[in-house]
Every structure is written in structure tokens, then in C-alpha cells.
PDB file of C-alpha atoms in Angstrom:
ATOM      1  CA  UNK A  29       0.000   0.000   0.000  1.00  0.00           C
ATOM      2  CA  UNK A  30       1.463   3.705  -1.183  1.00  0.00           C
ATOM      3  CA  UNK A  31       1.172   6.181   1.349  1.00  0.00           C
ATOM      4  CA  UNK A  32      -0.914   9.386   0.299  1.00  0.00           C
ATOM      5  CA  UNK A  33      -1.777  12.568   1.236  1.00  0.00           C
ATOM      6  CA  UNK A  34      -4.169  13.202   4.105  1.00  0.00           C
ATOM      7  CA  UNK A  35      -7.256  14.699   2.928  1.00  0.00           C
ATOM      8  CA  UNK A  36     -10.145  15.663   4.539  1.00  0.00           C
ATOM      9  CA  UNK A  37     -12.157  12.689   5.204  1.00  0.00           C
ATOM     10  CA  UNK A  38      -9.199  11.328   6.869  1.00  0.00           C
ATOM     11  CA  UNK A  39      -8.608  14.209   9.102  1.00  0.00           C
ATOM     12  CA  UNK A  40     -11.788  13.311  10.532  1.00  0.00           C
ATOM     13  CA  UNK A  41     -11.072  10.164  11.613  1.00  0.00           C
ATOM     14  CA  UNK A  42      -7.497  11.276  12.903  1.00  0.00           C
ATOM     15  CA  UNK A  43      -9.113  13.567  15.133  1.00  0.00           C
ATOM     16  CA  UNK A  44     -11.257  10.834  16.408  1.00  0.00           C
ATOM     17  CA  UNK A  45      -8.051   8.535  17.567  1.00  0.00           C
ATOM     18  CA  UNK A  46      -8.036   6.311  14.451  1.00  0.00           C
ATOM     19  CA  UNK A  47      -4.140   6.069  13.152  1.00  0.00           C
ATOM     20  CA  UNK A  48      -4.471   2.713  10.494  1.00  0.00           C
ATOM     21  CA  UNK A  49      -6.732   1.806   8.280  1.00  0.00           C
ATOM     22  CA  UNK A  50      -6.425  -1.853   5.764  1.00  0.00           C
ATOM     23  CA  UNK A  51      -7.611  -0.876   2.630  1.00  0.00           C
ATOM     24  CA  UNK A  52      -7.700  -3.684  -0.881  1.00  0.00           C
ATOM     25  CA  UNK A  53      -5.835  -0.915  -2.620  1.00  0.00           C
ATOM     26  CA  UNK A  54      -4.314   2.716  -2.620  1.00  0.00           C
ATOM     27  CA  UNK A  55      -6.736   5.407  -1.326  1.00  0.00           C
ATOM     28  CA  UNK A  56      -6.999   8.088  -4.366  1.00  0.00           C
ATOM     29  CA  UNK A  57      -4.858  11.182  -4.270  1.00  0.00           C
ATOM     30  CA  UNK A  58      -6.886  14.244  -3.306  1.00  0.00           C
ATOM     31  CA  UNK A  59      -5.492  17.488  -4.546  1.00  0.00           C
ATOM     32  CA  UNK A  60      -2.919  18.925  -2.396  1.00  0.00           C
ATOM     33  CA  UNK A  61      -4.741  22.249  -0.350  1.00  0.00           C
ATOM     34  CA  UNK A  62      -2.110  24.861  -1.178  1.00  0.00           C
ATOM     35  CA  UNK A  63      -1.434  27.769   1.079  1.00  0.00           C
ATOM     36  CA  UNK A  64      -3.207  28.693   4.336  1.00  0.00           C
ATOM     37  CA  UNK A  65      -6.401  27.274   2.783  1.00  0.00           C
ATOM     38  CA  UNK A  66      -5.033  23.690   3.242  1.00  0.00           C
ATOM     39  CA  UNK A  67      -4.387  24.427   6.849  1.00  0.00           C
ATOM     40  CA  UNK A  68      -7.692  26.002   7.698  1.00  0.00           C
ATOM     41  CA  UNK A  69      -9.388  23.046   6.390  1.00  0.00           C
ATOM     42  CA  UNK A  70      -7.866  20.970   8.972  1.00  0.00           C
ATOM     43  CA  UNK A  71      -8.441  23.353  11.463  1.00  0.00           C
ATOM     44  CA  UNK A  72     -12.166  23.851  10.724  1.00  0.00           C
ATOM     45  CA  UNK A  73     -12.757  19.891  10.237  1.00  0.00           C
ATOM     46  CA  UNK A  74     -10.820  19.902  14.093  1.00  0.00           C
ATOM     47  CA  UNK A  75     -12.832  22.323  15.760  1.00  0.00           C
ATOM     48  CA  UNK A  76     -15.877  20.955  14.444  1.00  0.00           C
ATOM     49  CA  UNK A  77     -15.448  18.031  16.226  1.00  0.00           C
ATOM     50  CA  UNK A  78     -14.456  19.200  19.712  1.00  0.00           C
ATOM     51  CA  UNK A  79     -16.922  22.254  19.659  1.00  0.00           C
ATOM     52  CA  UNK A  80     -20.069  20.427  20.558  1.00  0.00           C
ATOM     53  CA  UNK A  81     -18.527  19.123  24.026  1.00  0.00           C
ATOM     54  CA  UNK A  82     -17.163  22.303  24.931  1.00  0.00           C
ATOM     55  CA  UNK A  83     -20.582  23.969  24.512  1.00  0.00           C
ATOM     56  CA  UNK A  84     -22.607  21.173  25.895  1.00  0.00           C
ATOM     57  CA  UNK A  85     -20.972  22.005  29.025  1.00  0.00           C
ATOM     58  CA  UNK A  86     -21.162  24.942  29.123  1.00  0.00           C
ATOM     59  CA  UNK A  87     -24.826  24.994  28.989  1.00  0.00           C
ATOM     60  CA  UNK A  88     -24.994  21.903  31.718  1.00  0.00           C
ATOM     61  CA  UNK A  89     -22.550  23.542  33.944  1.00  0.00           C
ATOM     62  CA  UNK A  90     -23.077  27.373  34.697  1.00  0.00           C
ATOM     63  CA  UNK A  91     -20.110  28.915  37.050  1.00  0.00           C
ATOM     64  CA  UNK A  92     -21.459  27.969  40.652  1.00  0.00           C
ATOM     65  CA  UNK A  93     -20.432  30.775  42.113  1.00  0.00           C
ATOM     66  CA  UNK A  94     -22.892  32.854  39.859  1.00  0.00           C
ATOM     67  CA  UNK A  95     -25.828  30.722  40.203  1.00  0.00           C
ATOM     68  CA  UNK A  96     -24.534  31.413  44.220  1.00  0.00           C
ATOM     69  CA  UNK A  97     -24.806  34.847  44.635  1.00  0.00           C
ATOM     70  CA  UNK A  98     -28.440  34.674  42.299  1.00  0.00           C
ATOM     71  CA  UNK A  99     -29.812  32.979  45.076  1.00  0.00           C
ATOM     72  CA  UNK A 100     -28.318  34.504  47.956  1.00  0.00           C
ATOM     73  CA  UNK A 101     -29.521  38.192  46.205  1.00  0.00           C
ATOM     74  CA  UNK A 102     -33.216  36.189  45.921  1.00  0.00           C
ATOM     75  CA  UNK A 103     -33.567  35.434  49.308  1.00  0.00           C
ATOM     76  CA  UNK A 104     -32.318  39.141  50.625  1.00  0.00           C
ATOM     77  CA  UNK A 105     -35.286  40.057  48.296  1.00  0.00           C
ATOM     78  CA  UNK A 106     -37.623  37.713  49.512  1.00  0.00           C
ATOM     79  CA  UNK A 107     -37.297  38.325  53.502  1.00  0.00           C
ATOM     80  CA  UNK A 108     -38.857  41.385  55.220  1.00  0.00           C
ATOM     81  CA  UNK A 109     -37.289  43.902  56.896  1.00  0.00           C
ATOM     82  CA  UNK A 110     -36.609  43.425  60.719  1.00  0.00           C
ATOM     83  CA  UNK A 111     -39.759  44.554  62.963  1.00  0.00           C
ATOM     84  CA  UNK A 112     -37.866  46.600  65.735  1.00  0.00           C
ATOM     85  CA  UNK A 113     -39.407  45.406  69.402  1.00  0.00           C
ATOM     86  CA  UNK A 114     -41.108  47.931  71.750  1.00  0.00           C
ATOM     87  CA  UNK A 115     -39.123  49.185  74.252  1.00  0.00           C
ATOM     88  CA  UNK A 116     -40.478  51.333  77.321  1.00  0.00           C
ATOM     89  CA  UNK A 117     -40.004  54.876  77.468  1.00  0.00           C
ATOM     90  CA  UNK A 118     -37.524  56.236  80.944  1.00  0.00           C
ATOM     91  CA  UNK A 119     -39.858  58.444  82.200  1.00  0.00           C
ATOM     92  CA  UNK A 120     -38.091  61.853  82.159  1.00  0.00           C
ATOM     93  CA  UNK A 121     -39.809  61.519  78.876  1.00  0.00           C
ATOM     94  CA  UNK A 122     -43.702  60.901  79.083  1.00  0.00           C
ATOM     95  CA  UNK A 123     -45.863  63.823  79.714  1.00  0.00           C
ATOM     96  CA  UNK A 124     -45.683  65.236  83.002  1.00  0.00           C
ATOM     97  CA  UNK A 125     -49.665  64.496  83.854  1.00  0.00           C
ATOM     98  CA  UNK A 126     -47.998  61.064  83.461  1.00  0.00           C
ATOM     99  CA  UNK A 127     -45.074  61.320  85.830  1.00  0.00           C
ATOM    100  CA  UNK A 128     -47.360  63.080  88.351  1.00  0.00           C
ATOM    101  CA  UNK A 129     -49.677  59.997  88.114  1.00  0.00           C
ATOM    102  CA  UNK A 130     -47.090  57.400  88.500  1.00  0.00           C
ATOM    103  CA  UNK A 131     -45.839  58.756  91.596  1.00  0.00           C
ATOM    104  CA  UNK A 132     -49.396  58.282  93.061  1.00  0.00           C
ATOM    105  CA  UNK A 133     -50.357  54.827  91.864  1.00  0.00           C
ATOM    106  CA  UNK A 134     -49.074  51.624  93.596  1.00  0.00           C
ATOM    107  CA  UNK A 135     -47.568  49.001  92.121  1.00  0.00           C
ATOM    108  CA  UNK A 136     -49.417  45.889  91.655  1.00  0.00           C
ATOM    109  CA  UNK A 137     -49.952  42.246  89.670  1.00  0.00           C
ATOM    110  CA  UNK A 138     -52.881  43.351  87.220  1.00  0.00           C
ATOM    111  CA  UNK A 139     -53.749  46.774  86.228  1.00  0.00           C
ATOM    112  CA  UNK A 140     -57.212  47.832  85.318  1.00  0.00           C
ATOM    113  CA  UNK A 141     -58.207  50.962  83.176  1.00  0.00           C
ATOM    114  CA  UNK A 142     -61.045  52.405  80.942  1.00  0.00           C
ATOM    115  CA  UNK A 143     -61.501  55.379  79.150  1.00  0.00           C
ATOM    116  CA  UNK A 144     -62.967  57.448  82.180  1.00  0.00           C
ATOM    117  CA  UNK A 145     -60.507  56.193  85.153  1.00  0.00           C
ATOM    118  CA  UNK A 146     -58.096  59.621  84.274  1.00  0.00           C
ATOM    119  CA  UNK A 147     -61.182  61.868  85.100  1.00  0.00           C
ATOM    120  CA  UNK A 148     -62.530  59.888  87.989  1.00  0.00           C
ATOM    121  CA  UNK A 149     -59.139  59.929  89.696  1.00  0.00           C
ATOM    122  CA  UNK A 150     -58.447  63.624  88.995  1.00  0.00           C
ATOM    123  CA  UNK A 151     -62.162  64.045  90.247  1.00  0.00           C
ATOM    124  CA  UNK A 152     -61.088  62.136  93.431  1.00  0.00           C
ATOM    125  CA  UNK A 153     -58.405  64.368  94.108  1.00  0.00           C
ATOM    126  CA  UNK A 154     -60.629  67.441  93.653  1.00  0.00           C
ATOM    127  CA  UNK A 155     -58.271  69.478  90.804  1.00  0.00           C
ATOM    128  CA  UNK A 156     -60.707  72.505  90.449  1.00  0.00           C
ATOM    129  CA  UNK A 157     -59.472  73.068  86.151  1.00  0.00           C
ATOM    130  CA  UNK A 158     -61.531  69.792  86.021  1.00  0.00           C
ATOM    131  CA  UNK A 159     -64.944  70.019  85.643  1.00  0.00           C
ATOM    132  CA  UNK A 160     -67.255  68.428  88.868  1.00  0.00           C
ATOM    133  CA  UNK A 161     -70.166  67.281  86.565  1.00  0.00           C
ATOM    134  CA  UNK A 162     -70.638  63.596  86.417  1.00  0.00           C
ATOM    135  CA  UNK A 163     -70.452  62.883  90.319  1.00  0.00           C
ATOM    136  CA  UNK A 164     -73.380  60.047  90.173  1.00  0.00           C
ATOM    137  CA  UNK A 165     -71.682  58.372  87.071  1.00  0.00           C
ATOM    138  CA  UNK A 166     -68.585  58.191  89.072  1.00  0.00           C
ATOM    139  CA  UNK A 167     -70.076  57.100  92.258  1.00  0.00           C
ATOM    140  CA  UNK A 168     -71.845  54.190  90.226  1.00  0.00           C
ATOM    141  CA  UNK A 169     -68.737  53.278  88.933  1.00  0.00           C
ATOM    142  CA  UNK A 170     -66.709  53.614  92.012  1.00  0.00           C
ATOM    143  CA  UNK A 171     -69.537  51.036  93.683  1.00  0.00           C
ATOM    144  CA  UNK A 172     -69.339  48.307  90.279  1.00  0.00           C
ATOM    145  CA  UNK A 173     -65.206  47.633  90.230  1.00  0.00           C
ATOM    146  CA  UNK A 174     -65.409  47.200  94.056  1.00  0.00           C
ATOM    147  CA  UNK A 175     -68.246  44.937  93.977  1.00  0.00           C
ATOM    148  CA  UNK A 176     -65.967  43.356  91.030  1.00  0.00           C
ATOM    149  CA  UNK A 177     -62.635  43.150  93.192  1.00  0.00           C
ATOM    150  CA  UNK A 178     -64.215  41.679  96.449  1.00  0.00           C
ATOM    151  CA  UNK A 179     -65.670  38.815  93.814  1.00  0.00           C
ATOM    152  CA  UNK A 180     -62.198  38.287  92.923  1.00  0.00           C
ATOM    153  CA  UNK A 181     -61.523  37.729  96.236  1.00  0.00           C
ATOM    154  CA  UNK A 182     -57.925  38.155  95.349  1.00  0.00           C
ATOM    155  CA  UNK A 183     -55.053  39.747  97.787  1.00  0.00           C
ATOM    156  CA  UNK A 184     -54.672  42.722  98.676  1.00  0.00           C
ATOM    157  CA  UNK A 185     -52.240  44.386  96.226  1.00  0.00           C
ATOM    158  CA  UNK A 186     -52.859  42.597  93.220  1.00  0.00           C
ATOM    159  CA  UNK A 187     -54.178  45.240  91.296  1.00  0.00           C
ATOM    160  CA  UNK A 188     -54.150  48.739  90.531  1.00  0.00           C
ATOM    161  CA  UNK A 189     -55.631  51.014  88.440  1.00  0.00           C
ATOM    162  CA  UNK A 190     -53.675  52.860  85.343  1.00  0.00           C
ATOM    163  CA  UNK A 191     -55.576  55.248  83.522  1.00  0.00           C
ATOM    164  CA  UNK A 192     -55.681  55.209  79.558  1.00  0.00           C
ATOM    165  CA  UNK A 193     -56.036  59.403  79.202  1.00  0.00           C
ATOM    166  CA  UNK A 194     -54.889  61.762  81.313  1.00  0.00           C
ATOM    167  CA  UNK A 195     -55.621  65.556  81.497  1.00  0.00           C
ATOM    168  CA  UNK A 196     -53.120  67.823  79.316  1.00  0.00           C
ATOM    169  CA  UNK A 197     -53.373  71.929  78.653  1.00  0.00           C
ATOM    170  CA  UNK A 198     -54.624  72.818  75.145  1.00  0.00           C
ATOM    171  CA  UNK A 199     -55.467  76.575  74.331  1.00  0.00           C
ATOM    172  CA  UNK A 200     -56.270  77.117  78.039  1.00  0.00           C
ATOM    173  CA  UNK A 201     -58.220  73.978  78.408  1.00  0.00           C
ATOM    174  CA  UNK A 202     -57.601  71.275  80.134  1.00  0.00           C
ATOM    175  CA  UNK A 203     -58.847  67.849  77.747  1.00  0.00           C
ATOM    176  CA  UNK A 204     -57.844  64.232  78.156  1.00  0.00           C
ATOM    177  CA  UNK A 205     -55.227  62.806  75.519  1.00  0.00           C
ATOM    178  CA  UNK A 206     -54.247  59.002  75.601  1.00  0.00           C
ATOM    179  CA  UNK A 207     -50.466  58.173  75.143  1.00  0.00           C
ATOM    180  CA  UNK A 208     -49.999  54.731  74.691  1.00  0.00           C
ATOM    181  CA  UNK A 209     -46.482  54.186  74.729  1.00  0.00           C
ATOM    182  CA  UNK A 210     -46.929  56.154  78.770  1.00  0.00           C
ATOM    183  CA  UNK A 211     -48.842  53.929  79.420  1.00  0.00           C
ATOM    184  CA  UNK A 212     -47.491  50.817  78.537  1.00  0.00           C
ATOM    185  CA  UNK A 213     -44.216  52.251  79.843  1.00  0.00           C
ATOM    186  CA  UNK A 214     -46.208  52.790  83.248  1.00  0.00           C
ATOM    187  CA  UNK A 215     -47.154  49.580  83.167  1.00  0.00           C
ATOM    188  CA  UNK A 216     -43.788  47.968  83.499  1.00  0.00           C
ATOM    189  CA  UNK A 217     -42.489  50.677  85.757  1.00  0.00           C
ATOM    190  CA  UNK A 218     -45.472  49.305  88.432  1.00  0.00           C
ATOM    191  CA  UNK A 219     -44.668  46.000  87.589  1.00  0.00           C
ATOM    192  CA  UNK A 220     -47.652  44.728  86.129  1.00  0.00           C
ATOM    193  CA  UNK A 221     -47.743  41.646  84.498  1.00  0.00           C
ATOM    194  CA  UNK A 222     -51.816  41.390  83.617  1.00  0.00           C
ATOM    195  CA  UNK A 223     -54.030  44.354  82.690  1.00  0.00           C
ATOM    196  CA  UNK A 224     -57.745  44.547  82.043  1.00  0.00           C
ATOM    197  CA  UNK A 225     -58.870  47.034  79.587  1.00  0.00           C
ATOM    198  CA  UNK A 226     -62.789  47.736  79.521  1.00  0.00           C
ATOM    199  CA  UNK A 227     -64.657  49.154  76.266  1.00  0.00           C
ATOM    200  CA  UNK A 228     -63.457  49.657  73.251  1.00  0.00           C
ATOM    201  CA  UNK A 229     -62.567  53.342  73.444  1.00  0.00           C
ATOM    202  CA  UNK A 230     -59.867  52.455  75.982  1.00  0.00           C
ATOM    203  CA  UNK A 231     -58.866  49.736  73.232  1.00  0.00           C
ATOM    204  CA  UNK A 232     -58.301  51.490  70.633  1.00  0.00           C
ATOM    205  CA  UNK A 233     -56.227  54.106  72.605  1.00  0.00           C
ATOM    206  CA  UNK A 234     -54.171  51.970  73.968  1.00  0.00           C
ATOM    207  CA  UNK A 235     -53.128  50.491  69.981  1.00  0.00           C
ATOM    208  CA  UNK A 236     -54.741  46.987  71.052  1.00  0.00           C
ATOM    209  CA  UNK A 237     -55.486  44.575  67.827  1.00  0.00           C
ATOM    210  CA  UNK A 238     -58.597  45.755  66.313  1.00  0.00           C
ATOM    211  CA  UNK A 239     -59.904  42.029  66.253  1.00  0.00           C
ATOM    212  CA  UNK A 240     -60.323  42.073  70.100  1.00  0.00           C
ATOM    213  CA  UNK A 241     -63.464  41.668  71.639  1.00  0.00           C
ATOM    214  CA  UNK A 242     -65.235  41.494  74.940  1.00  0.00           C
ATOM    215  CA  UNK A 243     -63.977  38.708  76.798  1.00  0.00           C
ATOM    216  CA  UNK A 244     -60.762  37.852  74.822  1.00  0.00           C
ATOM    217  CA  UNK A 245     -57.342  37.682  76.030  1.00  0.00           C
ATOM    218  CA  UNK A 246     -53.885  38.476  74.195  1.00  0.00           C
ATOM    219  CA  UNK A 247     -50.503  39.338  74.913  1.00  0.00           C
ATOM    220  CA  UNK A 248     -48.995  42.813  73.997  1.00  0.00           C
ATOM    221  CA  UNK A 249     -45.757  44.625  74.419  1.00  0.00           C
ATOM    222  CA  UNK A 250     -45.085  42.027  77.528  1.00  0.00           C
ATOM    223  CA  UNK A 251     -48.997  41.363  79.123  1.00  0.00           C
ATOM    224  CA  UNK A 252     -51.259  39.606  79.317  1.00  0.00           C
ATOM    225  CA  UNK A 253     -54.140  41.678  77.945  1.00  0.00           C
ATOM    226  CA  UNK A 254     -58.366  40.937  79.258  1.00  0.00           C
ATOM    227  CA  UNK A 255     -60.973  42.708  77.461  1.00  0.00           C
ATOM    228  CA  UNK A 256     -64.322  43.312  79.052  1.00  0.00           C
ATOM    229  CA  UNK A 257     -67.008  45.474  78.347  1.00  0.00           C
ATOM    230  CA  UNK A 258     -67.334  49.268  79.178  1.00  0.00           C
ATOM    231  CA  UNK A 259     -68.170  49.872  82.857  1.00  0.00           C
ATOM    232  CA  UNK A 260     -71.368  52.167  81.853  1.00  0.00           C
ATOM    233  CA  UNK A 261     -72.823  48.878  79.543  1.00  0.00           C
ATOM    234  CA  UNK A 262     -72.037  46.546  82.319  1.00  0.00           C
ATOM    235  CA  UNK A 263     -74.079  48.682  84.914  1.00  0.00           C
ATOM    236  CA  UNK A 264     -77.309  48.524  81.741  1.00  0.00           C
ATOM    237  CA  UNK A 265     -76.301  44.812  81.508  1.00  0.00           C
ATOM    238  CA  UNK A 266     -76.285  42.908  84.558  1.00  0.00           C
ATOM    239  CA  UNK A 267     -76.726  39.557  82.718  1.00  0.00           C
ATOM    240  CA  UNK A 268     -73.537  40.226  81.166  1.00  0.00           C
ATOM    241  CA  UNK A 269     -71.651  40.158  84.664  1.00  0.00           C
ATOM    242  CA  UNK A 270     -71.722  36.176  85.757  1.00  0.00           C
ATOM    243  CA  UNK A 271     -69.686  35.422  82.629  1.00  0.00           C
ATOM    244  CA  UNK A 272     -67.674  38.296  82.587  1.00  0.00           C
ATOM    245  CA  UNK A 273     -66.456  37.079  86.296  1.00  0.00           C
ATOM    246  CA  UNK A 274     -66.122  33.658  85.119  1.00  0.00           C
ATOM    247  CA  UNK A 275     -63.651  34.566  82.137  1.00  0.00           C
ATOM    248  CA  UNK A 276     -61.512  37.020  84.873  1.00  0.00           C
ATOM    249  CA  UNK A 277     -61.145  34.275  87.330  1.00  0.00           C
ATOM    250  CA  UNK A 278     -60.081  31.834  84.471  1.00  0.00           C
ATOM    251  CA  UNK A 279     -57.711  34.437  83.052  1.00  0.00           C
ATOM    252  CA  UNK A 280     -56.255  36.061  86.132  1.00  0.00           C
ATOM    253  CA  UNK A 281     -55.971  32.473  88.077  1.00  0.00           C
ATOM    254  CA  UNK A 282     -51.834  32.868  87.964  1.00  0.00           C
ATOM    255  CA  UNK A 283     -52.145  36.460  89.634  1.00  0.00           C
ATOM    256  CA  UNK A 284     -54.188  35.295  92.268  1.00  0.00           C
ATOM    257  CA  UNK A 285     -51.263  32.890  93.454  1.00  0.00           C
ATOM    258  CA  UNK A 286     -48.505  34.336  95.036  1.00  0.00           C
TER     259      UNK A 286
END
């Protein structure tokens, strides 16, 4: 067998590992490539063959550490931003109908307030900028909680009462403002751990869950949280007051042991 040129066909095969080939008789004499053509044609008929590998893995195998910081930039996307916990306020900074207040309230277990407790007590102390009116309102109220407490039959200084608004100086009048973080600030200054908030008035300005009703219990900022009824539609509902004392001395059972 003659030896001969190596023309294209062959190169294929070369590239593919095959070196020998038995053939009856001489393989024909292709035409010599002349010049750079010659060389490009081997070239071309080489990178033909190894291209498809080289891009098929390519598209299988995508640089890790890109597909890495894809998903770590997804799941910084994905998550919320941190909701920064409450913290009470020192009390150099509440309003100073609320420092006055705090140095006249006891400390106690469970704290009980309603929308009218800052004008009762003010009433009770007989500040003449308040108005008087209201005296029989206040009496009847004075007469319901105690009935409520003695039922309760808890000890003496479990609770206390911490009002929801306070009196505060507005063009020459004196109106009651909530402040709710004073309040829940107060709260953990007295060192209660339960409070009971009646009517929805006092609810709301305290920033209780909307979704709270009459006897229902939560926790917020750090209590436990009762809601009752309003002391005026308690006193127009006495049918309304067995369960309302069955659902305190369920919920304030752990207060009641000390």
C-alpha cells in the first residue's frame, strides 16, 4: 500500500483517535490544499469536532459561584425587613400628667383601666381646672369595680388602676389625651404583668389589635391583655356580669397565686 496525502475525510477520523486503516488498494490522491487554505481546512474539520462538548458544558454547567450569589440576592429580596421590638419609654420623657400619676399609683400584679378612670381619679383628688359634673356616674362606677374586686376575692395588692387618658393643657383647656407608649411604659415601671382594659374606646387608645373583643385575652408589648365590656354597659347589663367574672377568674388564676 502507497502512502498518500491526508485529505479531509481522513482528518476526521485522525481527530477521532483512528491512526491505520487496511484498505484492498491505494486510497486516491486528493489534490494537495495549497497555502493557508489547506491548513484552515484541517483546522475547521478539528474544531468541528471538539466544539459540541465544549458547549454542551457549558450549557450543563453554569459557574457555581454565579448561580450562588443569584440565590443569595433572591432570598435578601424575599425576607422582610426586621420589625424593631417595643421598648419602654424612661420616664423623664412621658408627659408630666404622666409622671405626676405614677408617683401616686401603687404598684401591683394586674392593672385595670377604661376610658374614664383619668377623670374619675383627677375628680377624686378634687383638681378645680376639672370640671365636677358627672359625680353620680362616678359614684356608680366607684360602687361596680369594688363589687368586682371583692368577687375576685384576690389579695390585697394585686391590682391597681392605670388610667388610659390623662388631662393635658390645650389653648387654656384642660382635655384628656391618651399616650400609649406612657402607658405601657407605666405599666412595666409598676410591675404589672396582667391588665384589664374595659370598652373599646380604651382599646383602641391603647393600639390593642382591632380584632379584640369582649372577653378575649392576648398578649402585647409584655402582658397579658383581658378585654371586658365598658363599665357604663355593664351597669345597663347585669346579665352580662356572671360570665364576665367567670372569664376574669379563668384568666387572672396565675395572679391570684402568690
Amino acid at each position: 500500500m502507497a502512502f498518500a496525502d491526508m485529505s479531509f475525510q481522513a482528518a476526521l477520523w485522525l481527530n477521532l483517535g483512528l491512526r491505520c486503516l487496511l484498505m484492498p488498494e491505494d486510497i486516491p490522491v486528493l489534490p494537495k490544499a495549497v497555502g493557508p487554505a489547506g491548513g484552515q481546512a484541517l483546522q475547521e474539520a478539528q474544531t468541528f469536532t471538539a466544539t459540541p462538548r465544549t458547549v454542551r458544558q457549558q450549557a450543563v454547567r453554569p459557574p457555581s459561584a454565579i448561580v450562588r450569589k443569584f440565590d443569595e440576592a433572591s432570598a435578601k429580596a424575599e425576607q422582610p425587613p426586621p420589625v424593631k421590638a417595643w421598648q419602654p419609654l424612661p420616664t423623664h420623657v412621658w408627659p408630666e400628667s404622666w409622671q405626676q400619676r405614677l408617683q401616686s399609683t401603687r404598684p401591683g400584679l394586674v392593672a385595670w383601666t377604661y376610658w374614664n378612670l383619668g377623670a374619675d381619679l383627677c375628680a377624686a383628688q378634687q383638681q378645680s381646672k376639672l370640671p365636677q359634673d358627672g359625680a353620680e356616674e362616678r359614684k356608680a362606677r366607684r360602687a361596680f369595680l369594688q363589687r368586682l374586686l371583692a368577687n375576685l376575692g384576690h389579695p390585697l395588692g394585686t391590682h391597681t388602676f392605670w388610667p388610659a387618658c390623662l388631662p393635658i393643657e390645650e389653648g387654656g383647656q384642660t382635655v384628656f389625651r391618651p399616650h400609649a407608649d406612657a402607658f405601657w411604659s407605666g405599666l412595666t415601671a409598676l410591675g404589672v404583668r396582667g391588665v384589664v382594659v374595659m370598652g373599646s374606646a380604651a382599646a383602641r387608645a391603647l393600639d390593642l389589635p382591632s380584632g379584640l373583643r369582649p372577653l378575649q385575652q392576648t398578649r402585647h408589648r409584655g402582658h397579658l391583655v383581658c378585654v371586658l365590656w365598658d363599665v357604663e354597659y355593664l351597669l345597663d347589663e347585669p346579665q352580662r356580669y356572671a360570665p364576665m367574672l367567670a372569664f376574669l377568674q379563668q384568666a387572672l388564676r396565675p395572679f391570684a397565686r402568690r
